[in-house]
PDB file of C-alpha atoms in Angstrom:
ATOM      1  CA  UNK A  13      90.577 -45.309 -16.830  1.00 41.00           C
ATOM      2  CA  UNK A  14      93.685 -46.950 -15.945  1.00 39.00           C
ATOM      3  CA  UNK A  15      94.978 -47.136 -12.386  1.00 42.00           C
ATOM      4  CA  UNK A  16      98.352 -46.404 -11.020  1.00 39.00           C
ATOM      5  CA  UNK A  17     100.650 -49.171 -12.403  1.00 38.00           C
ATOM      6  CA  UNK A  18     102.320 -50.354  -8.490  1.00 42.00           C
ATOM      7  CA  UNK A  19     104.296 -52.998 -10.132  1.00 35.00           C
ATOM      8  CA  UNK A  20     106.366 -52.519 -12.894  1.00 31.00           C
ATOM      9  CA  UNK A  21     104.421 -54.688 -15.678  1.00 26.00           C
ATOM     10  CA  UNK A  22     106.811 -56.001 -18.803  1.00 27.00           C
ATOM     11  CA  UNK A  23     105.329 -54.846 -22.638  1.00 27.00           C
ATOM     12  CA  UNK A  24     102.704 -57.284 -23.406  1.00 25.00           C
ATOM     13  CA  UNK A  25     104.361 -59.968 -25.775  1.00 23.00           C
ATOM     14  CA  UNK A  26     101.455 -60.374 -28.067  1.00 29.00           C
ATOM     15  CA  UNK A  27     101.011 -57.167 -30.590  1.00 29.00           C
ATOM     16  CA  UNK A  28      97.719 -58.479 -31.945  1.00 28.00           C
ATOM     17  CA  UNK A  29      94.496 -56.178 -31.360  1.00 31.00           C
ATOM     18  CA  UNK A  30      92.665 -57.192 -28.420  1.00 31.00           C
ATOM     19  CA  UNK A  31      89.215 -55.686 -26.326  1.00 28.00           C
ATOM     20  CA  UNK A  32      88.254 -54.495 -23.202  1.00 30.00           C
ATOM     21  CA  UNK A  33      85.008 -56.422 -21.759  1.00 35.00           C
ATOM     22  CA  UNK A  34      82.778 -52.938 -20.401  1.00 33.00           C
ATOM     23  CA  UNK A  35      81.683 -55.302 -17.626  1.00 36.00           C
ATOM     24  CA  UNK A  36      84.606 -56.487 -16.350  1.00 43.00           C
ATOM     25  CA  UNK A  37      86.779 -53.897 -17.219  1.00 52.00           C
ATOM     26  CA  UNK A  38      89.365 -56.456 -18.197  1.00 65.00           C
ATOM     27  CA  UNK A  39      91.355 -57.045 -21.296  1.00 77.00           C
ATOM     28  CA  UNK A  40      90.102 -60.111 -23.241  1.00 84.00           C
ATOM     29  CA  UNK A  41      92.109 -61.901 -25.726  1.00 90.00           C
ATOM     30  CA  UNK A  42      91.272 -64.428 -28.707  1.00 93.00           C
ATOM     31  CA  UNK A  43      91.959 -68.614 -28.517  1.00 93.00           C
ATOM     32  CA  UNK A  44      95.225 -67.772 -30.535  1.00 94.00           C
ATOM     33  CA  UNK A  45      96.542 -65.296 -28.594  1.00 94.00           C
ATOM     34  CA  UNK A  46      95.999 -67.137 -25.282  1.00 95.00           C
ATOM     35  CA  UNK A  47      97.623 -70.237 -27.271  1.00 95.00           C
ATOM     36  CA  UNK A  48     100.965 -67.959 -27.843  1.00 96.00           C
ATOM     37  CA  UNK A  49     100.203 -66.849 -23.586  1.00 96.00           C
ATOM     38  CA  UNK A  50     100.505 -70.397 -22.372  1.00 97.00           C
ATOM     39  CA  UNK A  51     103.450 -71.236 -24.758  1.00 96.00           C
ATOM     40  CA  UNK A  52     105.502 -68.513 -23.363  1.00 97.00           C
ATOM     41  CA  UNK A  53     104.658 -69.375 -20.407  1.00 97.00           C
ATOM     42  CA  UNK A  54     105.658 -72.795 -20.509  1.00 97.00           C
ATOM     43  CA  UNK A  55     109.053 -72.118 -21.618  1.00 97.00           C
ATOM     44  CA  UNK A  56     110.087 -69.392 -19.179  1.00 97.00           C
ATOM     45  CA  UNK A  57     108.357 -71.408 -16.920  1.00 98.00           C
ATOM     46  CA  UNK A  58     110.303 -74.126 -17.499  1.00 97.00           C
ATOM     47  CA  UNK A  59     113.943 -72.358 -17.698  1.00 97.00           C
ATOM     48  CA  UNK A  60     112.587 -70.438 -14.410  1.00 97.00           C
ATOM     49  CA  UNK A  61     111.991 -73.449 -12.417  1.00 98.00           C
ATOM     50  CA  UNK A  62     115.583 -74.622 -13.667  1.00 97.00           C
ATOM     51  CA  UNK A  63     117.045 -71.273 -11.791  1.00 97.00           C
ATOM     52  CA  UNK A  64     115.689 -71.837  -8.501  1.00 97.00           C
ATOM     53  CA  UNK A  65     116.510 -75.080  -8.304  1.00 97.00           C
ATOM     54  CA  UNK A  66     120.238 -74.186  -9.318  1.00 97.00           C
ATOM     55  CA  UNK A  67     119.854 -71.362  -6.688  1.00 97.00           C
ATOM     56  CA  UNK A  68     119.169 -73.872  -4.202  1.00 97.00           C
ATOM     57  CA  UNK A  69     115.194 -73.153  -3.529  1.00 97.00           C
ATOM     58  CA  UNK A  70     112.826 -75.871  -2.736  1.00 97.00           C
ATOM     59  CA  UNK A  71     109.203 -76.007  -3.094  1.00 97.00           C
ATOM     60  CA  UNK A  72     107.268 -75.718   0.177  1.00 96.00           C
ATOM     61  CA  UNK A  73     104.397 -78.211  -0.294  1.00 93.00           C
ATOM     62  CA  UNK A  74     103.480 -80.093  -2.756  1.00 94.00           C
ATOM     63  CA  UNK A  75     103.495 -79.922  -6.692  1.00 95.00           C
ATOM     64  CA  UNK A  76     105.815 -79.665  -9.776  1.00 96.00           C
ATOM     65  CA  UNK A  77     107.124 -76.364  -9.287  1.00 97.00           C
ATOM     66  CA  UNK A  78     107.488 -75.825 -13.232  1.00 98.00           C
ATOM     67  CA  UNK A  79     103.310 -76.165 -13.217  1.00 97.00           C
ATOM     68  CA  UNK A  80     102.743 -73.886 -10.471  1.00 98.00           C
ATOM     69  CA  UNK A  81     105.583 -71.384 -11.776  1.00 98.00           C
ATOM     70  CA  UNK A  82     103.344 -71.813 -15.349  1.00 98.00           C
ATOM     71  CA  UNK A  83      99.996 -70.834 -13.250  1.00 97.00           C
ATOM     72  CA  UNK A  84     101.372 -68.059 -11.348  1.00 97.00           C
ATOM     73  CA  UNK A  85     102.388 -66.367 -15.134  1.00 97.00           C
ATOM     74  CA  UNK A  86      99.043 -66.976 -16.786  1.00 97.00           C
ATOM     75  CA  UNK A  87      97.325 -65.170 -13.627  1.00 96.00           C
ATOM     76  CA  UNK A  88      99.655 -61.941 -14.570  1.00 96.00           C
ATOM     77  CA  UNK A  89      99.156 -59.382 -17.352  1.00 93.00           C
ATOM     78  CA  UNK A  90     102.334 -60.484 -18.891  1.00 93.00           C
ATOM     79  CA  UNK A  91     100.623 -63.042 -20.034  1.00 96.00           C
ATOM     80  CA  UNK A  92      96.506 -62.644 -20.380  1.00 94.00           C
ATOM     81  CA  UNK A  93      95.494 -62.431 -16.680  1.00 94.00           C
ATOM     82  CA  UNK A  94      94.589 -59.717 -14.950  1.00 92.00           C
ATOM     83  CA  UNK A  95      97.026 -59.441 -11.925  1.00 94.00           C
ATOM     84  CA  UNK A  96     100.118 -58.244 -11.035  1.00 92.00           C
ATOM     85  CA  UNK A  97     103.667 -60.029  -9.601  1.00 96.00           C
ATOM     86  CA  UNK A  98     104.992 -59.161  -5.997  1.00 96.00           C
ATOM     87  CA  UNK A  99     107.092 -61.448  -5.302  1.00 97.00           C
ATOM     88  CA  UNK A 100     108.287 -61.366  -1.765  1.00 98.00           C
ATOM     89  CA  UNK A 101     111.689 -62.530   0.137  1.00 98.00           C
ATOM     90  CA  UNK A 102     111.397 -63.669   3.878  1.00 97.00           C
ATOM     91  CA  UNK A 103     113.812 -62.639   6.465  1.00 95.00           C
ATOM     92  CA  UNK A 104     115.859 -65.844   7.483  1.00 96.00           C
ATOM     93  CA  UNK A 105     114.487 -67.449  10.528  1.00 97.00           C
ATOM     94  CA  UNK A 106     114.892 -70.987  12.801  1.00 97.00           C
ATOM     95  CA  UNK A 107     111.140 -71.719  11.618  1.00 96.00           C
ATOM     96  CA  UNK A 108     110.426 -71.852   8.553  1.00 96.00           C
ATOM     97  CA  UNK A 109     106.559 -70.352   9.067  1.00 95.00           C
ATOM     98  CA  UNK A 110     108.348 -67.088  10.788  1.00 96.00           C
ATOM     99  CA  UNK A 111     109.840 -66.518   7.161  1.00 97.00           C
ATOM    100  CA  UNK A 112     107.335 -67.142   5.234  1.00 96.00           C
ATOM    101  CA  UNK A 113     105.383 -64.238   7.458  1.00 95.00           C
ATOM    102  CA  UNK A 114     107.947 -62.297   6.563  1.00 97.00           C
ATOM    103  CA  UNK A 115     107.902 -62.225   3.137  1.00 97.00           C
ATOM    104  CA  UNK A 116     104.504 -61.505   3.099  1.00 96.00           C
ATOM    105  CA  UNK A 117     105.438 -58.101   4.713  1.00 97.00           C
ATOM    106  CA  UNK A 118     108.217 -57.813   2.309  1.00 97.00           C
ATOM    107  CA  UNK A 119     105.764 -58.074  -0.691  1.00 97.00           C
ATOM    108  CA  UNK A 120     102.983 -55.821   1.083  1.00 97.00           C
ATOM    109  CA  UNK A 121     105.958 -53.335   1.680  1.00 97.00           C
ATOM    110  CA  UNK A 122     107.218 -53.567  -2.226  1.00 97.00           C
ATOM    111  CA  UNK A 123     103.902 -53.104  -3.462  1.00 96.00           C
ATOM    112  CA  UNK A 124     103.132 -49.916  -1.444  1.00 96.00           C
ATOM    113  CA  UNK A 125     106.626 -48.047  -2.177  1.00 96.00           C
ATOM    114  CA  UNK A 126     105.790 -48.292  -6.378  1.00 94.00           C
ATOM    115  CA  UNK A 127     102.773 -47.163  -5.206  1.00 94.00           C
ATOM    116  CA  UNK A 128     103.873 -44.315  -3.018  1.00 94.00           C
ATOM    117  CA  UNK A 129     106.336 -43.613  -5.879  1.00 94.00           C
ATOM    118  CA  UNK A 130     103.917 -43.300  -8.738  1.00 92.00           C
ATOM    119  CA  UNK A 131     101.474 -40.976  -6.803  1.00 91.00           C
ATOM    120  CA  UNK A 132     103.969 -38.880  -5.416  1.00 92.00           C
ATOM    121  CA  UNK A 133     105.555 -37.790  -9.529  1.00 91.00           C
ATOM    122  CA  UNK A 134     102.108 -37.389 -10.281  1.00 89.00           C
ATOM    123  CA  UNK A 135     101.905 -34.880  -7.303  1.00 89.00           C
ATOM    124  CA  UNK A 136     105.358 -33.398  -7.940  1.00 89.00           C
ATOM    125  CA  UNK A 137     104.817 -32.534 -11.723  1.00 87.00           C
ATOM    126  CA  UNK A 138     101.982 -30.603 -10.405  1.00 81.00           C
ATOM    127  CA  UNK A 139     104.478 -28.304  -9.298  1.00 77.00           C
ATOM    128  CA  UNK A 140     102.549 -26.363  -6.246  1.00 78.00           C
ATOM    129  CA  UNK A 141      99.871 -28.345  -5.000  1.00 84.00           C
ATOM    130  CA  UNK A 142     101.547 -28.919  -1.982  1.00 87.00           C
ATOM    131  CA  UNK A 143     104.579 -28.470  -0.012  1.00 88.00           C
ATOM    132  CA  UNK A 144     107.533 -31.432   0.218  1.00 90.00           C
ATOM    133  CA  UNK A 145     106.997 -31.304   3.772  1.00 91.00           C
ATOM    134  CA  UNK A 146     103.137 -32.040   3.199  1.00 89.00           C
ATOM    135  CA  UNK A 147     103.587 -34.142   0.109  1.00 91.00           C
ATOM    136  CA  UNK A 148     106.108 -36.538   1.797  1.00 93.00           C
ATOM    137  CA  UNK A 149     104.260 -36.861   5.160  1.00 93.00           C
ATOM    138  CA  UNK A 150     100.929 -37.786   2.912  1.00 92.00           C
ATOM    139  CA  UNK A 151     102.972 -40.426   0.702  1.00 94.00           C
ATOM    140  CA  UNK A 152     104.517 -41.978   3.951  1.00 96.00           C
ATOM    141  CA  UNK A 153     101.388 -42.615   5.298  1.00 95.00           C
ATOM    142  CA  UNK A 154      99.247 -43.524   1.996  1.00 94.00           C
ATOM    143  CA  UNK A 155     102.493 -45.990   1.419  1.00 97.00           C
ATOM    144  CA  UNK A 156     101.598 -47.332   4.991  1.00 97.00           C
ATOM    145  CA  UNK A 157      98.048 -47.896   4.737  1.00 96.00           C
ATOM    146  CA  UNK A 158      98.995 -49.465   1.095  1.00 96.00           C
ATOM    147  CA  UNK A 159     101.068 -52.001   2.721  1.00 97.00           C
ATOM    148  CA  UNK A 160      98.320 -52.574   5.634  1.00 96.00           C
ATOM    149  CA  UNK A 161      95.284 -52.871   2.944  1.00 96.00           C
ATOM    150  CA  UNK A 162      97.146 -54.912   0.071  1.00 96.00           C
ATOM    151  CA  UNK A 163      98.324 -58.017   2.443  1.00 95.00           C
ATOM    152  CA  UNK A 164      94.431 -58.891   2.162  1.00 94.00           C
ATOM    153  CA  UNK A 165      94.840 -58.807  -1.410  1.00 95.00           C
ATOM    154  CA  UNK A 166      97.688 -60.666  -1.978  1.00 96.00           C
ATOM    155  CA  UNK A 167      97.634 -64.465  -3.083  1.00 96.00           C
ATOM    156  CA  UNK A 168     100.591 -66.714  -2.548  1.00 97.00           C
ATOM    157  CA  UNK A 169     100.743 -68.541  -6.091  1.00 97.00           C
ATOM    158  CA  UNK A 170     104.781 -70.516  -4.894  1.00 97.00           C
ATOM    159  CA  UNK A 171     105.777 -71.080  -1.604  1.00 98.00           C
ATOM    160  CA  UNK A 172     110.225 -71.601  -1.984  1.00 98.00           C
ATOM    161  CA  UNK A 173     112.729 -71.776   0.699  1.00 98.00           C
ATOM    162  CA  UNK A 174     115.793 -73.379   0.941  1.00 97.00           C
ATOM    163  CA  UNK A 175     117.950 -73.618   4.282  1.00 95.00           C
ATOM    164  CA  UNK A 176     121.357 -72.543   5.191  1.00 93.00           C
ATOM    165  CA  UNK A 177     124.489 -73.845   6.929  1.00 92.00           C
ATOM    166  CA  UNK A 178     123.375 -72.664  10.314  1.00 95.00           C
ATOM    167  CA  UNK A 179     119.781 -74.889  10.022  1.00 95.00           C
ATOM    168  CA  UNK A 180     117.770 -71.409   9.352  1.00 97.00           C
ATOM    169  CA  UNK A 181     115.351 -71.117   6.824  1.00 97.00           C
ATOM    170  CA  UNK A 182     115.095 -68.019   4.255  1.00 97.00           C
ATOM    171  CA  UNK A 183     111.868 -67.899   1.679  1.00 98.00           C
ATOM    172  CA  UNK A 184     110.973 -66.541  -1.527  1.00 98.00           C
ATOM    173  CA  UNK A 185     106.943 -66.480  -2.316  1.00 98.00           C
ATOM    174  CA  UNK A 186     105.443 -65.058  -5.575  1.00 98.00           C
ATOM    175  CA  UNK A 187     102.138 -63.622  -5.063  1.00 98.00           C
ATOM    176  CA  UNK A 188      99.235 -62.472  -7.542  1.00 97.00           C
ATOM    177  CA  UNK A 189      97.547 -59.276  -6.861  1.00 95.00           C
ATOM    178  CA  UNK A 190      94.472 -59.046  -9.421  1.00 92.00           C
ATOM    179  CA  UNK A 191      93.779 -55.821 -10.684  1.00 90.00           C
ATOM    180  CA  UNK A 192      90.126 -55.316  -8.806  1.00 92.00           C
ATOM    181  CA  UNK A 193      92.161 -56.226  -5.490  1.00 92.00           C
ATOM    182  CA  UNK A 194      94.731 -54.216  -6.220  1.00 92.00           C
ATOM    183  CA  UNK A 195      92.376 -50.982  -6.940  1.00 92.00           C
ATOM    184  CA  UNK A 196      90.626 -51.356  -3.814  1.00 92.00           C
ATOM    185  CA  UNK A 197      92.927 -51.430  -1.155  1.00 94.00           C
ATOM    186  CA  UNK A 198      94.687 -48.265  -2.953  1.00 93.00           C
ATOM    187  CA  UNK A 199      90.824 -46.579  -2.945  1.00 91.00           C
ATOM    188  CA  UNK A 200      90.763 -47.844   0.788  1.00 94.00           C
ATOM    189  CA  UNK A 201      94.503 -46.307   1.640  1.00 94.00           C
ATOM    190  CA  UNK A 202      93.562 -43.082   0.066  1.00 91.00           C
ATOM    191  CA  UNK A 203      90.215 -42.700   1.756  1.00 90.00           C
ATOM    192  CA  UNK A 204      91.563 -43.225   4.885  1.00 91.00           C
ATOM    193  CA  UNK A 205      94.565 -40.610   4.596  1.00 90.00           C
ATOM    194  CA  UNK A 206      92.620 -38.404   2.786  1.00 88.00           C
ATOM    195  CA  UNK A 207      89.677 -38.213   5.898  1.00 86.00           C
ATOM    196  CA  UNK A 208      92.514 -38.425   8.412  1.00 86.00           C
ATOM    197  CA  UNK A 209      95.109 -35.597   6.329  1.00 81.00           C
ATOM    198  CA  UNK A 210      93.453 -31.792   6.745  1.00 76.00           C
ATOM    199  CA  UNK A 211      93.439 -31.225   3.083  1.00 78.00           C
ATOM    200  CA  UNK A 212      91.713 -28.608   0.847  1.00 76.00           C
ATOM    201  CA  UNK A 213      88.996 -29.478  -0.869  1.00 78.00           C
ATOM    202  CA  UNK A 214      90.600 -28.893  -4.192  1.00 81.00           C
ATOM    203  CA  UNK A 215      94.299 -31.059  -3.205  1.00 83.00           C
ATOM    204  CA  UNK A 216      91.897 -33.606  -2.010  1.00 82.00           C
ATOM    205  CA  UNK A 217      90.013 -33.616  -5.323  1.00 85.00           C
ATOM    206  CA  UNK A 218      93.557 -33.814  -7.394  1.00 85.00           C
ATOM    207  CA  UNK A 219      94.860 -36.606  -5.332  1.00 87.00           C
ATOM    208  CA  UNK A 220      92.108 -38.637  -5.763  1.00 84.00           C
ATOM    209  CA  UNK A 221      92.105 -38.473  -9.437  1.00 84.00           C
ATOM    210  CA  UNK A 222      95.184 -38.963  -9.635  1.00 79.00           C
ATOM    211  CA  UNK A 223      95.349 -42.294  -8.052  1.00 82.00           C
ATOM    212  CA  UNK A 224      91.926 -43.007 -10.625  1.00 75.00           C
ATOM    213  CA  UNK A 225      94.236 -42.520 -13.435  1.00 71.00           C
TER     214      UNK A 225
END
């Protein structure tokens, strides 16, 4: 089945037919529909990388950042890969490292709200499984453990900062979470809340399946 959506994916721009691989569990497209992939890819690459440098961001490390903003795409489902975007913005700091560590808790932090927010309409359209008190001190926490689980997940694809007036550095880093990732560290979350939460059997039971949808 398909699990909760955490980031908000775009329609897939190819309409052709494609297959899941039972193995895998991943989507698998033809040559010609990868083909179309890349050249999308390449041009919003390519009028991406002419944004951030107009916004004033600079690549930390080494690279062409039109290539690497190409890569990170092709790794989402947008376009034939099987993660998802975070991207995540770094508090400004006097070290650049510092902010870069920050955005990483930015993105973890993203990533477990959407999730917190897709479980918890799922809970509330079940009308009286449990009480709002209940329900919201369950999704705070699941959102928590999210956020703690999913920073192992996470892999920085484009490192950007740029520097202001006052010599401090602020960041911007996309990550890739791939789908398997993702799915864990949500099963992890929930199996920890759910053993540490003094649910029924049968909210425990609904939960769970929900989050398996």
């Amino acid at each position: 089945m398909k699990k909760i959506a955490c980031i908000a994916i775009a329609a897939m721009i190819a309409a052709a037919p494609v297959y899941t691989d039972a193995a895998s569990n991943k989507t698998t497209y033809t040559e010609k529909e990868m083909k179309r992939f890349e050249k999308n890819a390449e041009k919003q690459a390519k009028s991406t990388a002419k944004r951030f440098k107009k916004e004033g961001w600079v690549l930390n490390g080494t690279g062409d950042v039109e290539m690497k903003v190409m890569n990170h795409m092709l790794r989402t489902s947008d376009f034939g890969g099987d993660g998802y975007e975070v991207i995540g913005n770094g508090q400004k700091a006097a070290i650049l490292s510092r902010s870069t560590a920050t955005a990483m808790m930015d993105a973890a932090l993203k990533y477990s709200r959407n999730c917190g927010m897709a479980l918890k309409e799922k809970i509330v359209g079940e009308g009286n499984l449990m009480t709002d008190e209940e329900r919201d001190t369950f999704i705070d926490a699941y959102e928590a453990r999210v956020a703690q689980e999913i920073k192992g997940e996470l892999r920085p694809t484009l490192e950007l900062y740029r520097k202001a007036k006052d010599g401090s550095f602020e960041t911007m880093v996309l990550y890739v979470v791939d789908y398997e990732g993702a799915n864990q560290a949500q099963q992890r979350a929930l199996k920890a809340e759910l053993e540490r939460n003094r649910l029924t059997h049968e909210v425990a039971k609904q939960i769970s399946e929900f989050v398996n949808e």
